[in-house]
XYZ file of C-alpha atoms in Angstrom:
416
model
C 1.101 -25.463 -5.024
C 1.399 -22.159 -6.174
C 4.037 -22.613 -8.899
C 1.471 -25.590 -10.329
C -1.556 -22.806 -10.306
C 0.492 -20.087 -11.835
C 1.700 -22.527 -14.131
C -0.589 -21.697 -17.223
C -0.161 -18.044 -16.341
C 3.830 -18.178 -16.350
C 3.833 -19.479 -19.637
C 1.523 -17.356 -21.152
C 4.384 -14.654 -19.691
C 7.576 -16.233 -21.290
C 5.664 -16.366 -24.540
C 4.733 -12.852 -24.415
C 8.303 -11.782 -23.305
C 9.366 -13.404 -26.254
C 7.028 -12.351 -29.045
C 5.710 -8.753 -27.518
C 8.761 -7.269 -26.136
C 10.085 -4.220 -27.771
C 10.597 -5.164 -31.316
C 8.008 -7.860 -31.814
C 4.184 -7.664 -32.545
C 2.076 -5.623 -30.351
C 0.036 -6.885 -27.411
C -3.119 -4.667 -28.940
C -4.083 -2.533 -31.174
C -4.718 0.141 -28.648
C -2.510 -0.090 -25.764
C -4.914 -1.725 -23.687
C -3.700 -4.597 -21.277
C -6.256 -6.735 -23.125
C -4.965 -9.016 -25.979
C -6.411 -8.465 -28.705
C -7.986 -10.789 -31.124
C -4.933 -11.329 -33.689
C -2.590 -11.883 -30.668
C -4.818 -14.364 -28.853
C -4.973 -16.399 -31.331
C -1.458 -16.401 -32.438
C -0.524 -17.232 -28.182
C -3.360 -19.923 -29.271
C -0.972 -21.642 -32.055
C 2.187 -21.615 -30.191
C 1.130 -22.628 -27.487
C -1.510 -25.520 -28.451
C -4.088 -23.649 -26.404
C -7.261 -21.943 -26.826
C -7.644 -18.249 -27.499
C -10.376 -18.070 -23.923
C -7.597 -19.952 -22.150
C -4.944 -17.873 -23.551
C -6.876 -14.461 -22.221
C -7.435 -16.560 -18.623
C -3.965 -16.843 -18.586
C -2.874 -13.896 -19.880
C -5.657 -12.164 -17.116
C -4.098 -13.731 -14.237
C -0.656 -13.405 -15.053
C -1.044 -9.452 -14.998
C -2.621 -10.247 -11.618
C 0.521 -12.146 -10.248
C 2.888 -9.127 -11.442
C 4.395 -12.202 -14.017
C 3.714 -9.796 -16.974
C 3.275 -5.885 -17.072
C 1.972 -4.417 -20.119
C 3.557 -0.746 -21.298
C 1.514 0.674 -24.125
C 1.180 -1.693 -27.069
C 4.376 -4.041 -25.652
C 4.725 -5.989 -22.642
C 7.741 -7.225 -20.304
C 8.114 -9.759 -17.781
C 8.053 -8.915 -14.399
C 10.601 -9.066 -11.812
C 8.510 -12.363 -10.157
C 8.707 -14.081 -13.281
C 12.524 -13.173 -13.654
C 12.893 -14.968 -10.386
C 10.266 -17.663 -11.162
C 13.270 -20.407 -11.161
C 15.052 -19.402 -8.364
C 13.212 -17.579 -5.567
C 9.997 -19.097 -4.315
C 9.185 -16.186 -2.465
C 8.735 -14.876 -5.670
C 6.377 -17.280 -6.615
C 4.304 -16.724 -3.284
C 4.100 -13.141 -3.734
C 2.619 -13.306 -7.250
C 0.371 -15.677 -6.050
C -0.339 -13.529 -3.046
C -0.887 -10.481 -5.655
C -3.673 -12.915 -7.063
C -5.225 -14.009 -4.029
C -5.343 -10.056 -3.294
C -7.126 -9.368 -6.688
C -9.354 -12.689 -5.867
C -12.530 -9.832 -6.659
C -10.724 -9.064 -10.278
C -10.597 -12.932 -11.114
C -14.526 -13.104 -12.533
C -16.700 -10.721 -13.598
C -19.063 -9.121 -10.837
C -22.889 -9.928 -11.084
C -24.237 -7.021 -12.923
C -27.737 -7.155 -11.761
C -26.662 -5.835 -8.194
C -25.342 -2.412 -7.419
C -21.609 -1.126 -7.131
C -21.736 0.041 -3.029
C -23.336 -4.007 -2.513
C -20.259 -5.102 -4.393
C -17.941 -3.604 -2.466
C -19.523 -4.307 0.911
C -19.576 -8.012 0.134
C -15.694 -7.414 -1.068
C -14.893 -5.588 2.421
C -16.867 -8.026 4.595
C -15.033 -11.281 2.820
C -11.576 -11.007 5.034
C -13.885 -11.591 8.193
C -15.545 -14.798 6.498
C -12.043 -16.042 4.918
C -10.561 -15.846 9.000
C -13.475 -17.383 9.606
C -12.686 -20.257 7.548
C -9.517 -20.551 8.490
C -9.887 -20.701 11.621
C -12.837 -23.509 11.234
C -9.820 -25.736 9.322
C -12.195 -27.674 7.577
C -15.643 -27.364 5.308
C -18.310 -24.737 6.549
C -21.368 -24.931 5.049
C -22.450 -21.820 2.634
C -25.156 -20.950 4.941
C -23.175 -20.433 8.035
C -21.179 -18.137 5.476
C -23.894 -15.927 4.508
C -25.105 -15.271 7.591
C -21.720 -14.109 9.328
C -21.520 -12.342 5.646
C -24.689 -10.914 6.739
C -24.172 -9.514 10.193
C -20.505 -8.296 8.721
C -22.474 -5.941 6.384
C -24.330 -5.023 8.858
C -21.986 -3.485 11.132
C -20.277 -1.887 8.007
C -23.676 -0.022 6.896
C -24.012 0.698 10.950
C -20.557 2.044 11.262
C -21.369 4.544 7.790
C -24.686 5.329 10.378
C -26.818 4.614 7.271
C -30.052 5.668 9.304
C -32.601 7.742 6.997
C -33.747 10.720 8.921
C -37.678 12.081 9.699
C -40.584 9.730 9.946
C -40.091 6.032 9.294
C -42.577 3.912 7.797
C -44.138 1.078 10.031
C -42.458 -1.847 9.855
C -44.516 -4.976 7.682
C -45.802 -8.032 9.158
C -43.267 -9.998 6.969
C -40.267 -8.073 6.353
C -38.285 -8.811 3.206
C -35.427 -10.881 4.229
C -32.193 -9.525 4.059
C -30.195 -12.598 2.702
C -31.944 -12.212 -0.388
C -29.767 -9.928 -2.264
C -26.672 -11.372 -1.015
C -26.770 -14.845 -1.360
C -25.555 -14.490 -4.971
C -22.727 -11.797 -4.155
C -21.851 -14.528 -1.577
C -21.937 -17.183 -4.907
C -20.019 -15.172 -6.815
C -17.291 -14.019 -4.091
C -16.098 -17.879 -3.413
C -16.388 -18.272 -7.119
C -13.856 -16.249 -7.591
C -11.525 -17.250 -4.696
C -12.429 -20.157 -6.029
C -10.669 -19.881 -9.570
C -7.472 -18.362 -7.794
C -6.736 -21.313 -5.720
C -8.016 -19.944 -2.311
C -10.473 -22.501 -1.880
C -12.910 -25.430 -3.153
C -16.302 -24.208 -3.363
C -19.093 -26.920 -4.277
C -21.950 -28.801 -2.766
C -23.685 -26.288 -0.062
C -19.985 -25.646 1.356
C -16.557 -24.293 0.597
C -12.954 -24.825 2.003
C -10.157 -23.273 2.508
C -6.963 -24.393 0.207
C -3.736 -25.132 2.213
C -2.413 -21.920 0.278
C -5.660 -19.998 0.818
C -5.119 -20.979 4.866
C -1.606 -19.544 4.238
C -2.377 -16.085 2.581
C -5.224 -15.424 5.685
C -2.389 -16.582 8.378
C -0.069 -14.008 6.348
C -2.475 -11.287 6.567
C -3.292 -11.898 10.082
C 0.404 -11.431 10.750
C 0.743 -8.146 8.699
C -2.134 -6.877 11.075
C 0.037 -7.837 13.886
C 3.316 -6.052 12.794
C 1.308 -3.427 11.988
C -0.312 -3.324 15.317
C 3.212 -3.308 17.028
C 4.690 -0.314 15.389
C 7.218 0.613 17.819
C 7.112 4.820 17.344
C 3.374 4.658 16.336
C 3.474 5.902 12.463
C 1.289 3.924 11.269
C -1.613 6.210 10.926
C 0.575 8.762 9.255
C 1.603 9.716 5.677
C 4.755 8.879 4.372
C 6.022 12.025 4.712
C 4.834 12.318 8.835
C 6.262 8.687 9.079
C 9.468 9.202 7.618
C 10.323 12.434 9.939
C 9.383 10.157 12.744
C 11.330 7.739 11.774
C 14.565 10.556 11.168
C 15.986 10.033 15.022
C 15.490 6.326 15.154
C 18.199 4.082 14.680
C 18.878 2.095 11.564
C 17.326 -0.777 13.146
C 14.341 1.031 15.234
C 13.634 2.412 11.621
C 13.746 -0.630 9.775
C 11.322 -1.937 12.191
C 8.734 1.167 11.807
C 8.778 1.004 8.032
C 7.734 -2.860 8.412
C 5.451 -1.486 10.378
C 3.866 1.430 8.088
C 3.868 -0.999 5.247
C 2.189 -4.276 6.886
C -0.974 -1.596 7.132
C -0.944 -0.938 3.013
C -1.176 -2.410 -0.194
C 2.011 -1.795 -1.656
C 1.135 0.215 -4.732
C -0.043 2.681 -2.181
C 2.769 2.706 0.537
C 5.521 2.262 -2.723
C 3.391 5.509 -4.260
C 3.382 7.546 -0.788
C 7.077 6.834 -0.548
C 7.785 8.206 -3.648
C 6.079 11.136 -3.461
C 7.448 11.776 -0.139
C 10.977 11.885 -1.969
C 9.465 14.107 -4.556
C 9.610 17.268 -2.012
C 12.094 19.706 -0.803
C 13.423 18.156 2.066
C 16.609 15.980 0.969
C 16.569 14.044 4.492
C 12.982 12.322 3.515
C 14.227 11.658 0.401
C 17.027 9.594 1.596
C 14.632 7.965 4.179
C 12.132 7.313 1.428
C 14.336 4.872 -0.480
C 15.501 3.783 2.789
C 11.834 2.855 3.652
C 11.748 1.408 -0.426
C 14.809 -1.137 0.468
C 12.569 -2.895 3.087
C 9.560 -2.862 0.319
C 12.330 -4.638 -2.005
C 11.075 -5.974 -5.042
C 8.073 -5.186 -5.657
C 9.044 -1.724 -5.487
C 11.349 -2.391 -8.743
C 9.107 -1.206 -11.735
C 7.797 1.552 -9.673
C 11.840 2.731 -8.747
C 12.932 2.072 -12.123
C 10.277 4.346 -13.739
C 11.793 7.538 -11.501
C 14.592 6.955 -13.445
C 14.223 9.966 -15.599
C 13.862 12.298 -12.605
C 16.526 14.261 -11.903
C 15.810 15.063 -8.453
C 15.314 10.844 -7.988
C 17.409 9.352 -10.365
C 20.733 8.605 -8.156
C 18.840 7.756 -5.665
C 16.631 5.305 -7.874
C 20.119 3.849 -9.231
C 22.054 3.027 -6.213
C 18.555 1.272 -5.114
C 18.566 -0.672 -8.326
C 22.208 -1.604 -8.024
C 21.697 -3.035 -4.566
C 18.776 -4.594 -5.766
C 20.391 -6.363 -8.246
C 23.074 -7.796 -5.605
C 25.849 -5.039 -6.173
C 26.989 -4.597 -2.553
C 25.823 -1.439 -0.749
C 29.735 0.270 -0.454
C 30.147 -0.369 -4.054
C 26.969 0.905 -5.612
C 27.958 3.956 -6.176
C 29.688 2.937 -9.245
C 26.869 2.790 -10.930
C 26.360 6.508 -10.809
C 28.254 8.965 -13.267
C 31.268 11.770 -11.937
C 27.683 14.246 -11.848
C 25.516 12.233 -10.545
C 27.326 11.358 -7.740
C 27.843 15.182 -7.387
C 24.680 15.925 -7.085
C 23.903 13.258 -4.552
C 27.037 14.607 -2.538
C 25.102 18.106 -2.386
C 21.699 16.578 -2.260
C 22.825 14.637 1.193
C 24.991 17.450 2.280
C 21.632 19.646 1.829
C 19.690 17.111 4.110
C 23.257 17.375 7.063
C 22.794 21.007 6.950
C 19.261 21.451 8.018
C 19.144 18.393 10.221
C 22.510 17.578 11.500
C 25.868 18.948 13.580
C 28.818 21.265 11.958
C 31.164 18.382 12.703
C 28.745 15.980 10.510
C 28.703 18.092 7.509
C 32.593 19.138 7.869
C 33.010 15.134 7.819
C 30.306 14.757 4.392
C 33.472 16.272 2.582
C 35.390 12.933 2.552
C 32.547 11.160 1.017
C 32.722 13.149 -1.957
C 34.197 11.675 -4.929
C 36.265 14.368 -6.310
C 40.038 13.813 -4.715
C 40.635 17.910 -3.914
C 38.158 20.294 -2.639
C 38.774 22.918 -5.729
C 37.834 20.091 -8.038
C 35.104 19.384 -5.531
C 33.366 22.926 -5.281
C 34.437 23.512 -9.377
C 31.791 20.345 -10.050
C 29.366 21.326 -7.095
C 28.761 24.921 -9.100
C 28.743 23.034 -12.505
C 25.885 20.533 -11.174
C 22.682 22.844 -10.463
C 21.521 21.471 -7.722
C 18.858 23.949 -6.343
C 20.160 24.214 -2.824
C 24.209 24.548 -3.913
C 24.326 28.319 -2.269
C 22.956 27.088 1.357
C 24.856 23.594 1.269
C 28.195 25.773 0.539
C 27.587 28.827 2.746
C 26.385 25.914 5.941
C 29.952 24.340 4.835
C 32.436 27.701 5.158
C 30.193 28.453 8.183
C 30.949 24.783 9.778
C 34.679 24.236 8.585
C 37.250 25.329 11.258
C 39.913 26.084 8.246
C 39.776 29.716 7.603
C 41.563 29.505 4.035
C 39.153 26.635 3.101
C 36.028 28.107 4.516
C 36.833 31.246 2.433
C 37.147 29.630 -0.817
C 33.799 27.596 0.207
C 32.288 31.314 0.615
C 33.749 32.409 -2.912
C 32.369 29.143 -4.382
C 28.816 29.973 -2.564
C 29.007 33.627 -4.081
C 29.725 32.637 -7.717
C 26.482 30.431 -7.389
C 24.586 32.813 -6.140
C 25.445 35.700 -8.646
C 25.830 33.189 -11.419
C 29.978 33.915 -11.799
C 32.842 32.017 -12.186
C-alpha cells in the first residue's frame, strides 16, 4: 500500500536523478526546492504527465525523503536507493509523509497561524481516536473531541485575560465555528497522503494510517521506558549518562531518547553534541547515530568536510554501507586514522584507567611506537600534548615513557 501511493512520487524521483543530477539541467532557476516552470514541463513530456501532477509528485516525494534538492540540482535519497529492496524503506518515506500530513495542502488562509497550529497539535489525539474506533466516525464526533483537545491546550498556556471581564451574552458565539473548517482541511490533507478516506459527514482511518498511529503509540512507549531516564535531556546530558552503561543498556537509552524526537532534531542534537571538546561524547554521538541508521545518512555525510568529524563520519558511512565494523577502518587514510587514534586516546585519558590507555597503543595503526608518536606530532590534533604526557605518565616502561615525554615536549614547544 505504500509503495502503490508513493508510486507517482518515486518516479517523479528516478526522473529527476536522471535529468537534474550534477551535470544535467537545473531543478530551478533559483535554488529553490520548487520546480520551476521550464522543468515541470519538460518532467511533463517524459513522463506523459501533467505539469500540476508533476509538482504533486515532485511535492511529496521531497516529503518521503525519495528526492533531496541541493541548490539548483537534486539527488535521490537513500529511501529511494533502497526503494527495490528494503520495504522498511518504503514505510519510512511514507511515514516521513504521513508526518508532514499538515505540509500536503495549503492551510486555509482566512484563519490565523496560532489556530493552525493548535488544530495541527490537537490532531494526534483525534487520529488515536480513530484508530482506536476501527471503523467510520462521523465528522461531528471529530470536531467536538477536536474541540475540547484545544481546549485543554489554550488551558494548559493559562490563556486567561487578566482585570475585569465582560458579562457573559445570552447567546454566546459558539466555539465550533472557527474550527470546523481547520477540522475540513486537516483530514483533507491526511486525506491526500493516504492516512485516511474522508467523505460523506465521516472519515476513516486507512489500514496504513491505523499503522503509522499504532507506530507512534509505540515510540511513546519506548520512550516512556527509558531505562536511565535521559529522555528529558540534551544530547549532550544524555550521552554522559549513557558513558557507564553497557553497550547494550546504551543502545537501549538512545532508542529511548530518540522514540521522543523527530529525527532531524535528535540527528541535529547528536551532531552538535560531537561538535564539542569532549572526545568521549563524540564517540557516543555516532554511537547514538548507528541506532538512528539511515536516515541519519545525508545529515553524516554532510560532516564530511569537518575535520574534527570526518573519521568519525567515514567509519559510520562504511558500516552503513555493509563494510563490517572490524574492517571499516580501511576506509580512513594513514592520518586520519591518526587522528582518530589521538582523538579516542584523548577521550581514555580523561575518562578511563592507566591500564586502558597503555592498552589504546595496540590499536594504533603505525607498527612501532617512534613511527607512532613521529605521525601523532605531524597530525595537529589539539589535545596531542595531554594525550602524550597522560601516556608517559600511564606506561610502566621507563625508556618508552621518556620518549612519550620528549614527543609531548616537541608538541608543546613546536620542535622536532
Amino acid at each position: 500500500m505504500a509503495r502503490s501511493g508513493l508510486a507517482g512520487a518515486a518516479r517523479v524521483a528516478r526522473w529527476a536523478d536522471a535529468a537534474l543530477g550534477p551535470g544535467g539541467d537545473s531543478a530551478t532557476a533559483d535554488g529553490k526546492a520548487t520546480l520551476s516552470e521550464a522543468t515541470a514541463e519538460r518532467a511533463a513530456r517524459d513522463l506523459g504527465l501533467t505539469p500540476a501532477q508533476v509538482r504533486a509528485d515532485w511535492d511529496t516525494a521531497r516529503l518521503a525523503g525519495l528526492v533531496e534538492v541541493h541548490g539548483d540540482s537534486a539527488r535521490p535519497g537513500w529511501r529511494l536507493r533502497a526503494w527495490n529492496r528494503d520495504d522498511s524503506a518504503v514505510l519510512r518515506g511514507w511515514v516521513a509523509l504521513f508526518d508532514a500530513w499538515s505540509l500536503a495542502c495549503p492551510e486555509p488562509e482566512e484563519h490565523e497561524p496560532a489556530a493552525v497550529a493548535e488544530v495541527v497539535s490537537a490532531m494526534p489525539q483525534v487520529l488515536s481516536f480513530l484508530q482506536l474506533s476501527a471503523g467510520p466516525v462521523p465528522v461531528e464526533q471529530l470536531l467536538d473531541l477536536l474541540e475540547q483537545r484545544v481546549t485543554e491546550l489554550r488551558t494548559a498556556r493559562c490563556e486567561i485575560p487578566y482585570g475585569p471581564q465582560p458579562e457573559p451574552t445570552a447567546e454566546p458565539e459558539p466555539t465550533d465555528a472557527p474550527l470546523a473548517p481547520l477540522l475540513d482541511w486537516a483530514l483533507r490533507a491526511l486525506a491526500s497522503v493516504g492516512a485516511l478516506t474522508y467523505g460523506d459527514g465521516q472519515a476513516t482511518l486507512t489500514p496504513l494510517g491505523s499503522w503509522a498511529v499504532w507506530v507512534k503509540l509505540e515510540q511513546i512507549c519506548v520512550a516512556a521506558q527509558s531505562p536511565a531516564g535521559n529522555i528529558e535531556q540534551g544530547a549532550e546530558d544524555m550521552l554522559r549518562g549513557c558513558a557507564q552503561l553497557r553497550p547494550n543498556a546504551a543502545r537501549a537509552e538512545y532508542r529511548a531518547w530518540l522514540a521522543a524526537r523527530t529525527v532531524g532534531s535528535a540527528v541535529t542534537e547528536l551532531l552538535d553534541a560531537a561538535r564539542g571538546e569532549d572526545a568521549l561524547l563524540r564517540g557516543l554521538a555516532f554511537e547514538a547515530l548507528r541506532v538512528v541508521g539511515a536516515p541519519a545518512e545525508p545529515d553524516v555525510r554532510a560532516v564530511l568536510d569537518e575535520p574534527t568529524l570526518r573519521p568519525y563520519a567515514l567509519l559510520w558511512l562504511a558500516e552503513h554501507d555493509g563494510a563490517d565494523p572490524e574492517d571499516a577502518h580501511e576506509v580512513l587514510t594513514r592520518q586520519e586514522a591518526t587522528w582518530l587514534w589521538v582523538d579516542t586516546a584523548a577521550a581514555v585519558a580523561d575518562h578511563g584507567e592507566a591500564p586502558l590507555l597503555v592498552r589504546h597503543l595496540e590499536s594504533a595503526v603505525q607498527p612501532t611506537v617512534p613511527m607512532l608518536l613521529d605521525e601523532v606530532r605531524a597530525v595537529g590534533h589539539p589535545r596531542t600534548v595531554q594525550v602524550l604526557v597522560a601516556l608517559a605518565a600511564a606506561h610502566p616502561d621507563p625508556a618508552l615513557a621518556k620518549a612519550v615525554r620528549r614527543a609531548a615536549f616537541q608538541v608543546h614547544t613546536g620542535g622536532s
